[in-house]
Amino acid sequence: MSTLTQKKGAGAVIWDYLTTVDHKKIAILYLIAGGFFFLLGGLEALIIRIQLAIPNNDFVTAGFYNEVMTMHGTTMIFLAAMPLLFALMNAVVPLQIGARDVSFPFLNSLGFWLFFFGGVFLNLSWFLGGAPDAGWTSYASLAVESPGHGVDFYILGLQVSGLGTLIAGINFLATIINMRAPGMTYMRMPLFTWTTFVASALILFAFPALTVGLALLMFDRLFGTAFFDPALGGNTVIYEHLFWIFGHPEVYILILPAFGVFSEIIPVFARKRLFGYSSMVFATVLIGFLGFMVWAHHMFTTGLGPIANAIFAVATMAIAVPTGIKVFNWLFTIWGGSIKFTSPMIWAVSFIPSFVMGGVTGVQLAAAPADYQFHDTYFVVAHFHYVIIGGVVFGILAGSIYWWPTMFGKMLDEVMNKITFVLFFIGFHLTFFIQHFIGLNGLPRRVFTYLPGQGFDTSNFISSIGAFLMAAGTIVLLINIIYTSIKGEKVGTDPWGDGRTLEWAISSPPPEYNFKQTPLIRGLDPLWIEKMEGKKEMTPAEPLADIHMPNGSILPFIVSLGLFIAVFGLMYREDYGWGLPVIIVGFLITFGAMFFRSILDDHGYHIHKEDLIDEDKGGRA
């Protein structure tokens, strides 16, 4: 981006990114926004760990602790992990299937801006009377009674943001089904594309449950209904069901693309085909399918009864089987390979034991009688952080380093990458391994302080030191990004040297049209097949012709801005007289932009084949 700024000037670059519908630029927007929210969520985590470092600490008040804890979970799940994975999906999936773009470039842009404005709206709560304080799940029993507008920020911000996620999921489904290059059958798709495909299907079915739950909560809080008020015939447990029918598939929406990242990295740096490709695909689909059958394992203590508890316990344990298939396939891929320990490979190898530990404690929690003891203790906190950080965050870091040349045309500095790994990896295990034992010793989660002499003092202090090591690793990564963006050298095609899939068959970063000619796919790992035959480029599936491209548009930004304005009016409509006019203005902006889009006769533009030939000659010269 820095070289682009020098050529065009800052204003032109900002306008370019506000109006872009190019999946590669949208990937960069997701990366920047998700990275920002990741830092924000990390800062909130540090506040939590400072508060818990010593007993009877008064670093923050109980009320503020509840806000920080709620915003940490919400930010990390919805505003950091999801968009950072969408950044990788946008950057890589269209290239891996040999497509020129996603199916709906306009919707791709709209999905990003909705997510972004929803996230900004949620975080404005800090400055407008206090953040949400009912936990990241925002259970109705707490949320309905929460004073102020904090929970309203949560409800409306996640509705807007979730709409963007749903749009992105539908777009990737359509892209993968319809836009694969000739010869790219389903069983020749790279594993990252497969995991994106299954995760997008999960988004399609899981997010409506969250939308309904939040809508009912919004009606209770803003319009005086009683869906969740037991005194008026409502039922708060219904909200828990709706939330977890979304919330458990959400875990797989996050972890499956991370699995896909490691399934791409391990074969490249072990210089071997992925072991058991078809069983990996089967396991991915099975995890997606079973992911919808386990939600009530979050609710073993709500009194569903022994039959429901037993069914959900068995289903939860069953998910360990396809996950185990994946773990053994990664190990067999590494086994006997000619391994290059680059930083993405180090992340991939360290992910396996870290994630397996999270999986093992997951099976322990799946036993309903044991869960009665573990539930709402730090054992659960340790478990899900081993899954989310040891799985998802490791995957995001590995994938970002691996595909950095695809996104920016430069490599991150390997020495700094490895420093980041050492600090983050040690810090992660130091922080969360000991929390299993804090939980087994009886410290409840979500408490803002504890008494001295109960056996928690040393453990909590060690845990807090680990959190600061993770922060140090993140700072080194930031320095690395700034340093390489200024000083880093440009890389060419296939910068890692052993690329197997199509994203490495073109220049890094790719041109705006991705492929001059759609490639012909002749098997799994298509680039590797061409390399083995001594070819440096993919065999084209079509003659060189004009390429049709979509025009950029500011309308996705305006549609999202309108909704952003409208939800402010919706929240404050009873407090201030200007609430209703603001709602009307916001919806007028949104629907006006949508109407303008529907009557706009926008046919895009063409890149002529003569220009492509000239570009080719210029590149060779």
XYZ file of C-alpha atoms in Angstrom:
621
model
C 0.000 0.000 0.000
C 2.865 2.394 0.729
C 4.073 2.325 -2.892
C 0.493 2.916 -4.049
C 0.302 5.961 -1.800
C 3.463 7.386 -3.334
C 2.067 6.959 -6.861
C -1.470 8.240 -6.266
C -1.459 10.408 -3.156
C -3.229 9.602 0.113
C -6.659 10.987 -0.890
C -6.818 8.883 -4.055
C -5.813 5.745 -2.147
C -8.482 6.324 0.535
C -11.133 6.864 -2.184
C -9.883 3.735 -3.968
C -10.384 1.626 -0.830
C -13.756 3.234 0.038
C -15.126 2.337 -3.405
C -13.279 -0.895 -4.218
C -15.093 -4.105 -5.110
C -11.830 -6.009 -5.768
C -11.651 -9.041 -3.440
C -7.893 -8.497 -2.881
C -8.362 -4.930 -1.634
C -11.363 -5.963 0.463
C -9.074 -8.605 2.016
C -6.677 -5.809 3.034
C -9.595 -3.810 4.514
C -10.673 -6.866 6.546
C -7.071 -7.368 7.670
C -6.674 -3.746 8.841
C -10.078 -3.568 10.586
C -9.783 -7.056 12.123
C -6.199 -6.312 13.198
C -7.332 -3.098 14.894
C -10.114 -4.888 16.795
C -7.669 -7.695 17.696
C -5.396 -5.108 19.359
C -8.419 -3.601 21.120
C -9.541 -7.027 22.386
C -5.967 -7.732 23.505
C -5.885 -4.490 25.458
C -9.131 -5.496 27.193
C -7.577 -8.904 28.005
C -4.573 -7.173 29.608
C -6.901 -5.106 31.808
C -8.581 -8.357 32.939
C -5.212 -9.996 33.708
C -3.866 -6.933 35.580
C -7.016 -6.910 37.728
C -6.655 -10.635 38.537
C -2.852 -10.646 39.014
C -3.131 -10.186 42.793
C -5.970 -10.816 45.303
C -8.269 -7.986 46.395
C -6.980 -5.815 43.535
C -8.769 -2.510 42.895
C -7.219 -1.702 39.499
C -10.758 -1.496 38.058
C -14.220 -1.450 39.648
C -16.587 -4.426 39.511
C -18.888 -2.667 37.018
C -16.057 -1.662 34.693
C -14.626 -5.210 34.920
C -17.967 -6.586 33.673
C -17.854 -4.175 30.719
C -14.242 -5.036 29.829
C -14.895 -8.771 30.129
C -18.023 -8.533 27.942
C -16.296 -6.420 25.294
C -13.173 -8.630 25.270
C -15.167 -11.740 24.348
C -17.479 -9.942 21.915
C -14.633 -8.098 20.172
C -12.379 -11.132 19.829
C -15.071 -13.466 18.445
C -17.155 -11.148 16.263
C -14.810 -8.290 15.351
C -11.321 -9.864 15.294
C -11.315 -13.617 14.575
C -14.140 -13.557 11.989
C -12.883 -10.616 9.872
C -9.252 -11.783 10.000
C -10.393 -15.143 8.593
C -12.482 -13.292 5.988
C -9.316 -11.387 5.071
C -7.555 -14.680 4.279
C -10.624 -16.059 2.473
C -10.944 -12.948 0.299
C -7.240 -12.883 -0.490
C -6.912 -16.556 -1.373
C -10.114 -18.458 -2.252
C -10.868 -16.806 -5.656
C -7.211 -17.378 -6.628
C -7.238 -21.011 -5.465
C -10.250 -21.871 -7.631
C -8.924 -19.969 -10.668
C -11.622 -17.246 -10.559
C -11.258 -13.579 -11.534
C -13.260 -12.378 -8.518
C -16.023 -13.481 -6.169
C -19.543 -14.034 -7.537
C -20.913 -10.726 -6.215
C -18.141 -8.113 -5.915
C -20.604 -5.375 -4.886
C -22.018 -7.551 -2.079
C -18.481 -8.397 -0.992
C -17.829 -4.714 -0.377
C -21.237 -4.289 1.334
C -20.449 -7.211 3.678
C -17.228 -5.551 4.798
C -18.734 -2.111 5.408
C -21.677 -3.546 7.375
C -19.246 -5.493 9.596
C -17.074 -2.391 10.033
C -19.887 0.013 10.950
C -21.416 -2.580 13.311
C -18.049 -2.930 15.070
C -17.544 0.839 15.321
C -21.085 1.264 16.673
C -20.481 -1.388 19.348
C -17.217 0.232 20.476
C -18.713 3.738 20.610
C -20.541 2.460 23.708
C -17.330 3.131 25.691
C -17.800 6.872 25.073
C -21.604 7.049 25.257
C -22.585 5.974 28.739
C -20.836 2.630 29.194
C -20.172 -0.605 27.304
C -22.387 -3.738 27.468
C -21.922 -5.615 30.739
C -23.952 -8.848 30.464
C -21.120 -11.119 29.244
C -20.243 -11.831 25.596
C -23.240 -14.206 25.384
C -25.507 -11.472 26.795
C -27.901 -13.950 28.433
C -31.413 -12.515 28.573
C -31.736 -12.794 32.371
C -28.876 -10.276 32.700
C -29.317 -8.326 29.470
C -32.985 -7.399 29.945
C -32.242 -5.955 33.393
C -28.982 -4.173 32.466
C -29.309 -0.400 33.038
C -28.236 2.202 30.476
C -27.722 1.590 26.769
C -24.688 -0.737 26.904
C -26.637 -3.880 25.958
C -28.513 -1.939 23.235
C -25.158 -1.136 21.629
C -24.411 -4.875 21.744
C -27.748 -5.914 20.211
C -27.814 -3.337 17.399
C -24.068 -3.426 16.654
C -24.079 -7.227 16.281
C -27.241 -7.122 14.140
C -25.562 -4.783 11.635
C -22.242 -6.620 11.803
C -23.907 -10.050 11.557
C -25.763 -8.976 8.410
C -22.374 -8.290 6.809
C -21.085 -11.725 7.869
C -24.178 -13.444 6.441
C -23.718 -11.621 3.116
C -20.040 -12.647 3.001
C -20.936 -16.296 3.703
C -23.531 -16.412 0.903
C -21.031 -14.774 -1.474
C -18.340 -17.391 -0.822
C -20.834 -20.229 -1.240
C -21.933 -18.843 -4.618
C -18.318 -18.222 -5.665
C -17.066 -21.718 -4.839
C -20.087 -23.437 -6.420
C -20.149 -21.393 -9.636
C -16.729 -19.935 -10.412
C -14.248 -22.816 -10.299
C -11.857 -23.030 -13.265
C -12.347 -25.844 -15.838
C -11.223 -29.155 -14.338
C -11.512 -27.917 -10.713
C -13.943 -30.564 -9.450
C -15.012 -30.519 -5.808
C -12.485 -33.245 -5.007
C -9.665 -31.204 -6.538
C -10.349 -28.083 -4.468
C -7.604 -27.076 -2.018
C -8.451 -27.769 1.618
C -8.593 -24.056 2.494
C -11.297 -23.603 -0.157
C -13.156 -26.647 1.206
C -13.073 -25.332 4.783
C -14.230 -21.890 3.573
C -17.076 -23.615 1.722
C -18.249 -25.555 4.799
C -17.773 -22.552 7.130
C -19.853 -20.404 4.726
C -22.628 -23.016 4.788
C -22.502 -22.930 8.609
C -22.798 -19.116 8.520
C -25.885 -19.449 6.302
C -27.672 -21.688 8.834
C -26.211 -20.457 12.161
C -26.438 -16.672 11.913
C -30.245 -16.505 11.507
C -30.569 -18.061 15.008
C -28.424 -15.264 16.458
C -30.400 -12.692 14.474
C -33.697 -14.000 15.895
C -32.334 -14.148 19.465
C -30.982 -10.586 19.271
C -34.201 -9.339 17.613
C -36.342 -10.753 20.444
C -33.942 -9.268 23.008
C -34.187 -5.929 21.182
C -38.014 -6.061 21.330
C -37.863 -6.795 25.075
C -35.472 -3.935 25.798
C -36.625 -1.262 23.360
C -40.332 -1.997 22.804
C -41.489 -3.521 26.112
C -42.331 -7.059 24.938
C -41.878 -10.047 27.279
C -40.275 -12.898 25.332
C -37.721 -13.426 28.086
C -39.591 -12.125 31.162
C -40.727 -15.116 33.282
C -43.082 -12.895 35.315
C -45.080 -12.258 32.121
C -44.891 -15.785 30.721
C -41.531 -15.465 28.949
C -38.605 -17.871 29.210
C -34.953 -16.816 29.487
C -33.676 -20.322 28.637
C -35.121 -19.918 25.125
C -32.519 -17.170 24.542
C -29.757 -19.572 25.611
C -30.988 -22.119 23.053
C -31.103 -19.514 20.278
C -27.681 -18.153 21.196
C -25.962 -21.550 21.321
C -27.690 -22.879 18.183
C -25.628 -20.078 16.635
C -22.765 -20.129 19.139
C -21.552 -23.671 18.758
C -21.471 -23.734 14.942
C -19.689 -20.357 15.309
C -16.757 -22.174 16.938
C -16.506 -24.341 13.811
C -17.008 -21.331 11.524
C -13.788 -20.048 13.154
C -11.775 -23.253 13.500
C -12.495 -24.877 10.107
C -10.758 -22.155 8.037
C -7.824 -22.389 10.492
C -7.730 -26.155 9.802
C -7.704 -25.252 6.097
C -4.744 -22.893 6.585
C -2.680 -25.656 8.209
C -3.741 -28.128 5.521
C -2.202 -25.731 2.950
C 0.973 -24.898 4.899
C 2.007 -28.400 6.028
C 2.186 -30.011 2.526
C 4.132 -27.017 1.108
C 6.852 -27.073 3.767
C 6.896 -30.877 4.195
C 7.137 -31.011 0.357
C 4.598 -33.819 0.218
C 1.012 -34.203 -0.882
C -1.503 -33.841 1.936
C -2.030 -37.318 3.397
C -5.608 -38.626 3.101
C -7.121 -35.749 1.108
C -10.557 -37.352 0.663
C -10.791 -38.292 4.364
C -9.874 -34.664 5.227
C -12.755 -33.426 3.061
C -15.119 -35.964 4.625
C -13.988 -34.960 8.141
C -14.517 -31.255 7.327
C -18.089 -31.845 6.136
C -18.817 -34.140 9.099
C -17.548 -31.543 11.601
C -19.832 -28.981 9.943
C -22.792 -31.371 10.144
C -22.208 -32.431 13.777
C -21.537 -28.800 14.770
C -25.318 -28.191 14.745
C -26.076 -31.140 17.049
C -24.097 -30.189 20.144
C -25.284 -26.733 21.232
C -26.900 -27.826 24.515
C -23.548 -28.982 25.946
C -23.235 -25.309 26.950
C -26.433 -25.794 28.957
C -25.892 -29.017 30.958
C -26.549 -27.128 34.207
C -29.817 -25.442 33.123
C -31.948 -28.491 34.000
C -32.750 -29.951 30.576
C -32.864 -33.431 32.148
C -30.732 -36.581 31.871
C -31.975 -37.704 28.415
C -31.193 -34.380 26.684
C -27.871 -34.159 28.529
C -26.919 -37.704 27.473
C -27.796 -37.124 23.793
C -25.781 -33.909 23.607
C -22.865 -35.462 25.533
C -22.636 -38.339 23.024
C -22.893 -35.971 20.038
C -20.152 -33.765 21.494
C -17.814 -36.703 21.984
C -18.544 -37.854 18.407
C -17.070 -34.610 17.016
C -13.677 -35.713 18.378
C -13.585 -38.458 15.706
C -13.399 -36.315 12.514
C -11.097 -33.885 14.354
C -8.822 -36.799 15.249
C -8.795 -37.877 11.575
C -7.487 -34.431 10.665
C -4.775 -34.447 13.352
C -3.445 -37.846 12.255
C -3.488 -36.793 8.584
C -1.391 -33.701 9.388
C 1.062 -35.860 11.344
C 1.284 -38.394 8.489
C 1.891 -35.544 6.023
C 4.819 -34.326 8.150
C 6.074 -37.917 8.646
C 8.930 -38.623 6.229
C 8.670 -35.191 4.587
C 11.593 -32.991 3.611
C 10.640 -30.330 6.144
C 11.545 -26.635 5.914
C 10.980 -24.940 9.266
C 9.791 -21.553 8.005
C 7.724 -19.477 10.432
C 4.342 -20.623 8.976
C 5.478 -24.250 9.403
C 6.561 -23.591 13.013
C 3.101 -22.181 13.776
C 1.530 -25.224 12.076
C 3.599 -27.771 14.007
C 3.015 -25.987 17.350
C -0.722 -25.779 16.618
C -1.148 -29.574 16.684
C -0.321 -30.238 20.397
C -1.852 -26.892 21.481
C -5.165 -27.604 19.768
C -5.244 -31.258 20.847
C -5.012 -30.081 24.476
C -8.073 -27.904 23.880
C -9.838 -30.864 22.270
C -9.064 -33.203 25.170
C -10.494 -30.783 27.751
C -13.498 -30.403 25.413
C -14.167 -34.147 25.708
C -13.852 -33.846 29.495
C -16.436 -31.035 29.475
C -18.688 -33.163 27.244
C -19.293 -35.578 30.137
C -22.370 -33.999 31.722
C -21.710 -35.150 35.338
C -18.148 -33.766 35.170
C -19.429 -30.568 33.562
C -21.547 -29.910 36.672
C -18.209 -29.460 38.494
C -16.296 -27.665 35.729
C -19.095 -25.356 34.584
C -18.488 -21.630 35.121
C -14.976 -22.177 36.496
C -11.647 -21.165 34.960
C -11.348 -24.736 33.590
C -13.841 -23.687 30.898
C -11.930 -20.432 30.250
C -8.716 -22.449 29.771
C -10.493 -24.919 27.440
C -11.973 -22.419 25.021
C -8.842 -20.282 24.896
C -6.834 -23.386 23.968
C -9.277 -23.922 21.099
C -9.664 -20.292 20.007
C -6.054 -19.119 20.460
C -4.268 -22.480 20.055
C -6.406 -23.164 16.986
C -7.915 -20.040 15.420
C -5.339 -17.356 16.331
C -2.400 -19.667 15.522
C -4.121 -20.311 12.183
C -4.647 -16.605 11.497
C -0.994 -15.804 12.320
C 0.308 -18.737 10.238
C -1.973 -17.883 7.297
C -1.170 -14.160 7.435
C 2.595 -14.809 7.294
C 2.184 -17.485 4.595
C -0.066 -15.388 2.310
C 1.482 -11.992 3.121
C 3.296 -11.981 -0.279
C -0.032 -12.716 -2.023
C -1.615 -9.713 -0.318
C 1.263 -7.217 -0.344
C 4.012 -8.520 -2.651
C 6.551 -8.571 0.200
C 7.699 -11.146 2.758
C 7.605 -10.465 6.492
C 11.026 -10.637 8.145
C 11.657 -14.268 9.213
C 13.776 -13.420 12.278
C 11.064 -11.159 13.691
C 8.420 -13.770 12.787
C 10.277 -16.315 14.915
C 10.677 -13.862 17.828
C 6.909 -13.261 17.652
C 6.330 -17.027 17.713
C 8.559 -17.668 20.748
C 7.026 -14.826 22.812
C 3.427 -15.580 21.819
C 3.681 -19.372 22.140
C 5.335 -19.326 25.587
C 3.016 -16.537 26.754
C -0.079 -18.432 25.562
C 0.740 -21.660 27.420
C 1.881 -19.747 30.497
C -1.405 -17.827 30.574
C -3.901 -20.608 29.991
C -2.370 -23.974 30.988
C -2.362 -23.003 34.659
C -5.981 -21.803 34.428
C -7.133 -25.448 34.183
C -5.887 -25.952 37.741
C -7.204 -22.595 38.999
C -10.617 -23.765 37.750
C -10.344 -27.252 39.251
C -9.447 -25.586 42.560
C -12.734 -23.708 42.399
C -12.182 -20.154 41.082
C -15.382 -19.113 39.274
C -15.076 -17.313 35.944
C -16.346 -13.737 35.491
C -15.432 -12.703 39.054
C -13.470 -9.474 39.327
C -11.468 -10.332 42.448
C -10.720 -13.097 44.983
C -9.521 -13.359 48.577
C -5.882 -14.095 49.483
C -4.837 -17.481 50.879
C -7.230 -19.579 48.763
C -4.526 -21.085 46.577
C -5.106 -18.786 43.568
C -2.481 -16.076 44.197
C 0.643 -17.517 42.516
C -1.292 -19.185 39.675
C -3.088 -15.971 38.718
C 0.146 -13.980 38.851
C 1.891 -16.462 36.500
C -1.136 -16.332 34.184
C -0.913 -12.524 34.014
C 2.829 -12.636 33.180
C 1.964 -14.926 30.239
C -0.571 -12.388 28.944
C 2.149 -9.717 28.808
C 4.454 -12.081 26.882
C 1.683 -12.531 24.290
C 1.340 -8.747 24.104
C 5.113 -8.441 23.551
C 4.906 -10.974 20.697
C 2.098 -8.962 19.093
C 4.160 -5.745 19.362
C 7.096 -7.464 17.585
C 4.680 -8.522 14.826
C 3.481 -4.912 14.436
C 7.098 -3.668 14.210
C 7.731 -6.377 11.603
C 4.747 -5.241 9.508
C 5.812 -1.570 9.612
C 9.468 -2.418 8.916
C 8.785 -4.700 5.932
C 6.193 -2.364 4.396
C 8.880 0.352 4.267
C 12.072 -1.664 3.734
C 10.909 -5.053 2.476
C 11.954 -6.287 -0.953
C 9.424 -7.137 -3.648
C 8.937 -10.849 -4.294
C 8.059 -12.604 -7.534
C 5.895 -15.596 -8.397
C 5.892 -18.465 -5.850
C 8.030 -16.697 -3.187
C 8.142 -19.745 -0.863
C 9.520 -21.853 -3.715
C 7.325 -24.912 -3.146
C 3.803 -23.594 -3.841
C 1.330 -26.277 -4.895
C -1.909 -24.364 -5.488
C -3.054 -21.694 -7.961
C -2.459 -18.585 -5.821
C 1.285 -19.167 -6.349
C 0.930 -19.535 -10.145
C 0.637 -15.756 -10.681
C 2.590 -12.723 -9.553
C 2.582 -11.610 -5.898
C 0.493 -9.503 -5.484
C -1.800 -10.590 -8.354
C -2.989 -8.155 -11.058
C -6.530 -6.767 -10.708
C -7.919 -9.454 -13.049
C -6.057 -12.347 -11.278
C -5.585 -14.630 -14.313
C -4.980 -13.447 -17.906
C -6.406 -16.754 -19.072
C -8.445 -19.103 -16.910
C -6.138 -22.002 -15.970
C -6.868 -25.632 -16.830
C -6.913 -27.833 -13.711
C -5.545 -31.333 -14.251
C -5.589 -32.686 -10.717
C -5.075 -31.977 -7.039
C -2.272 -29.429 -6.387
C -2.523 -28.104 -9.991
C 0.608 -25.910 -9.900
C 2.677 -28.829 -8.593
C 1.513 -30.992 -11.520
C 2.694 -28.331 -14.010
C 6.020 -27.961 -12.144
C 6.626 -31.717 -12.297
C 6.283 -31.487 -16.087
C 8.866 -28.691 -16.190
C 6.366 -25.896 -16.938
C 6.654 -22.533 -15.214
C 3.068 -21.408 -15.879
C -0.369 -23.011 -15.778
C -1.795 -24.442 -18.994
C -4.573 -22.029 -20.069
C -8.121 -23.319 -20.557
C -9.100 -20.554 -22.981
C -7.543 -18.267 -25.602
C -6.484 -14.749 -24.577
C -9.516 -12.442 -24.753
C -10.867 -9.174 -23.340
C -11.505 -9.366 -19.587
C -14.708 -7.936 -18.135
C -14.274 -6.138 -14.788
C -16.792 -4.578 -12.361
C -16.719 -0.846 -11.598
C -15.967 0.343 -8.073
C -18.854 1.817 -6.080
C -19.315 4.056 -3.048
C -22.859 2.687 -2.560
C -21.918 -0.196 -0.165
C -20.312 2.392 2.133
C -23.428 4.623 1.944
C -25.874 1.716 2.551
C -23.900 0.740 5.676
C -23.568 4.352 6.858
C -27.359 4.747 6.605
C -27.935 1.721 8.845
C -25.276 3.031 11.258
C -27.229 6.299 11.559
C -30.609 4.538 11.834
C -29.586 2.309 14.772
C -28.531 5.402 16.759
C -32.020 6.822 16.333
C -33.555 3.471 17.245
C -31.607 3.330 20.493
C -32.234 6.906 21.636
C -35.797 7.333 20.312
C -37.371 7.373 23.813
C -34.635 9.506 25.395
C -34.501 12.350 22.889
C -36.883 13.992 20.447
C -34.410 13.623 17.595
C -34.514 9.801 17.751
C -37.360 9.284 15.260
C -36.064 11.774 12.635
C -32.609 10.113 12.822
C -34.201 6.667 12.217
C -36.028 8.050 9.165
C -32.918 9.813 7.793
C -30.779 6.669 8.277
C -33.245 4.369 6.508
C -33.763 6.946 3.730
C -29.988 6.968 3.091
C -29.853 3.137 3.081
C -32.917 2.510 0.931
C -32.108 5.478 -1.307
C -28.689 4.004 -2.051
C -30.261 0.577 -2.637
C -32.840 2.077 -5.005
C -30.117 3.991 -6.867
C -28.158 0.750 -7.214
C -31.234 -1.010 -8.663
C -31.797 1.584 -11.417
C -28.116 2.193 -12.168
C -27.154 0.658 -15.510
C -23.601 -0.330 -14.595
C -21.995 -2.711 -17.084
C -18.442 -2.462 -15.706
C -15.485 -2.099 -18.079
C -13.173 -4.250 -20.204
C -9.420 -4.773 -20.134
C -8.527 -5.341 -23.785
C -6.338 -8.254 -24.813
C -3.968 -5.864 -26.632
C -3.237 -4.208 -23.260
C -2.598 -7.624 -21.725
C -0.128 -8.481 -24.523
C 1.624 -5.101 -24.079
C 1.767 -5.704 -20.315
C 3.327 -9.105 -20.965
C 5.995 -7.594 -23.212
C 6.674 -4.826 -20.667
C 7.064 -7.419 -17.904
C 9.535 -9.452 -19.970
C 11.539 -6.360 -20.949
